[in-house]
Coordinates of C-alpha atoms in Angstrom, one line a residue:
X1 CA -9.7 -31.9 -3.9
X2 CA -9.9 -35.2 -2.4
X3 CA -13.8 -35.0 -2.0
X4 CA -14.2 -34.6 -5.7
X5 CA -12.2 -37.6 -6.3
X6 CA -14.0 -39.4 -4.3
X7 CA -17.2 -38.1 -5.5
X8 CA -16.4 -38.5 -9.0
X9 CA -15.1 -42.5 -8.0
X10 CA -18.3 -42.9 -6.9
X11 CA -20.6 -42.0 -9.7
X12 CA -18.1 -43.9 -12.3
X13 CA -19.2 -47.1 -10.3
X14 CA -16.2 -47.3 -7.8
X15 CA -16.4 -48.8 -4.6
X16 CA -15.4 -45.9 -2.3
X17 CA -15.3 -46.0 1.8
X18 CA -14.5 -43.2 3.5
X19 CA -14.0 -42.6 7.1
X20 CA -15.1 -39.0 8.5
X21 CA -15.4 -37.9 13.0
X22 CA -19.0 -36.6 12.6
X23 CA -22.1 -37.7 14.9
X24 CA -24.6 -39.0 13.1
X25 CA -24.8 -40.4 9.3
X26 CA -26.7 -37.1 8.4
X27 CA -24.0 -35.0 10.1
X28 CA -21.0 -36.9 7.7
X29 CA -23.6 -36.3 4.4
X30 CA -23.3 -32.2 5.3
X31 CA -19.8 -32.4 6.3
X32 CA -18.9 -33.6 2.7
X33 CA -21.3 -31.0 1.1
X34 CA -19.0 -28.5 3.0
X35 CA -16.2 -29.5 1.6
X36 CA -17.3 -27.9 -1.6
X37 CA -17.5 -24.3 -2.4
X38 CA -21.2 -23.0 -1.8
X39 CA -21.6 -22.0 -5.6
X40 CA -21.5 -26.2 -6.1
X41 CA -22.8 -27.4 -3.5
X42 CA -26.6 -27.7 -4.8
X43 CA -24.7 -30.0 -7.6
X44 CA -23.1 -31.8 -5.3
X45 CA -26.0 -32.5 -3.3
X46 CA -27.6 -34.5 -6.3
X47 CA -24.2 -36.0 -7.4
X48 CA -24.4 -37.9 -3.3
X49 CA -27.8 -38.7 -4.0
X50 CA -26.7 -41.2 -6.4
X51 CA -23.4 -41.5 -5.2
X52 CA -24.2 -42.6 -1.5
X53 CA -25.7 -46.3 -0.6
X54 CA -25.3 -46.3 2.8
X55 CA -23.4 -44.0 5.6
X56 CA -22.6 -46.4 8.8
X57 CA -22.0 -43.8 12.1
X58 CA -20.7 -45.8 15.1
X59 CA -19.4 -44.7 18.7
X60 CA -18.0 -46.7 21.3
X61 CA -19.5 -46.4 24.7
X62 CA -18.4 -47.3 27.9
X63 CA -20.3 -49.9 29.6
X64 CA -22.5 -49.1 32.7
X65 CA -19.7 -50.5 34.4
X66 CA -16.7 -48.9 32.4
X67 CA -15.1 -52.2 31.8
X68 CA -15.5 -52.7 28.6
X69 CA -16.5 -50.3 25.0
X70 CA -19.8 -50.9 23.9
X71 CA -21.0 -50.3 20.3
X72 CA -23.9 -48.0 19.2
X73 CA -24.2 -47.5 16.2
X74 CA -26.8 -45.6 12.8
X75 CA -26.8 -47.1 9.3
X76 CA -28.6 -44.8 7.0
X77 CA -29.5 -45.8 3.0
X78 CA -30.5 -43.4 0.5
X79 CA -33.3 -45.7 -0.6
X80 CA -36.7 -44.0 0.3
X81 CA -37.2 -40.8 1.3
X82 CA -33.3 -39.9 2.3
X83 CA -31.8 -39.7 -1.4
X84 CA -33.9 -37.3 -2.6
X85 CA -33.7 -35.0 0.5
X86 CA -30.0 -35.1 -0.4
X87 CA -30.5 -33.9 -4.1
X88 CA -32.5 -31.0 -3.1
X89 CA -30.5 -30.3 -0.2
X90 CA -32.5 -30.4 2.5
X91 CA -30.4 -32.2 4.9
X92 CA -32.9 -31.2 8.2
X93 CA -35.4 -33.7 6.8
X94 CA -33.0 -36.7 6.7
X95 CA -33.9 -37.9 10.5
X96 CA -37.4 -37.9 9.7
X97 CA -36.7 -40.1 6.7
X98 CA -34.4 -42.3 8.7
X99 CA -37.6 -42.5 11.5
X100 CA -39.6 -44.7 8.7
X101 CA -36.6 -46.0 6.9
X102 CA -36.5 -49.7 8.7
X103 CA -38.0 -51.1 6.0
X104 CA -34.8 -50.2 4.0
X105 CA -32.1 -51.4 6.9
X106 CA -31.9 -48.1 8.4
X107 CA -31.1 -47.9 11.9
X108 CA -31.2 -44.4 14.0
X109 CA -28.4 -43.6 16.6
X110 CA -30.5 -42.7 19.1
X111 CA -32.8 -46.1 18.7
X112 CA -29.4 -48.1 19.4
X113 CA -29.1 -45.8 22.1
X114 CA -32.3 -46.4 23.7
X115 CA -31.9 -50.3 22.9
X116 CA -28.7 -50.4 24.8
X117 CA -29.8 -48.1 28.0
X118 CA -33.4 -50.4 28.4
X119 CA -31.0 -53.6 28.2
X120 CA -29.0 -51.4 30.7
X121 CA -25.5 -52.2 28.9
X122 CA -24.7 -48.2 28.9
X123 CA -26.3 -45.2 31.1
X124 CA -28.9 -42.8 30.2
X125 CA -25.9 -39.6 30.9
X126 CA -23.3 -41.5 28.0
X127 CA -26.5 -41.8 25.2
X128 CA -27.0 -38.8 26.0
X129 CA -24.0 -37.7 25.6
X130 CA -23.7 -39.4 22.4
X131 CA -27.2 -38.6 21.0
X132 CA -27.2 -36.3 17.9
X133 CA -30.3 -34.9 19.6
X134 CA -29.7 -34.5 23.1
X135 CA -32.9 -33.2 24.6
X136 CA -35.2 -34.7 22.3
X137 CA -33.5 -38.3 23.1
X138 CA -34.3 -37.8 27.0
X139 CA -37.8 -36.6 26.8
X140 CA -38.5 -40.0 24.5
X141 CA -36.3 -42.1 26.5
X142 CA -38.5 -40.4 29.7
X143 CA -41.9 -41.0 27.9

């Protein structure tokens, strides 16, 4: 019930954050789709398409030398290719849209991640741990 308010907020031009404890920016997109019942969902799906600008997924990390929290973080936009994989409801090709989505502002998780273990600010075992793709994060990382 709440998800359809929101939704319907959304596409009458409201301004509408939500928080939602998901992984990744993709992950929250199917977590709302969820909420529906499956009869609706391929509705819903193009109702977020125009509904969405931009999902922001952040995690706080401890430092390499757990003193402090560091921020790592995945902004994804549903300009290019990531909006329409929403309408039809192919939510497995989002991370490949976000991979050539910089030109729009979008960020992957696991490029933060990366970023912040070269700079050596967190360790390779917490991204890992944090990565919404866990082997596929190390063997890049390793390359």
């Amino acid at each position: 019930e709440t998800a359809e308010m929101l939704l319907k907020a959304a596409n009458t031009g409201h301004l509408v954050l939500a928080t939602m404890h998901t992984k990744s920016a993709p992950g929250a997109v199917s977590r709302l789709i969820d909420f529906f019942e499956p009869e609706r969902q391929g509705a819903v799906c193009a109702d977020l398409a125009d509904a969405i600008g931009a999902v922001i997924s952040q995690a706080l990390i401890p430092s390499t030398d757990k003193t402090a929290r560091v921020l790592a973080y995945e902004i994804m936009t549903t300009d290019g290719g990531v909006g329409p994989q929403i309408r039809k409801g192919k939510l497995e090709q989002i991370p490949n849209e976000m991979r050539q989505g910089a030109s729009y502002g979008m960020t992957r998780m696991d490029d933060t991640l990366a970023k912040l273990v070269k700079e050596k600010r967190i360790t390779i075992d917490e991204a890992v741990r944090h990565s919404a793709s866990p082997e596929e994060f190390r063997r890049v990382l390793v390359a």
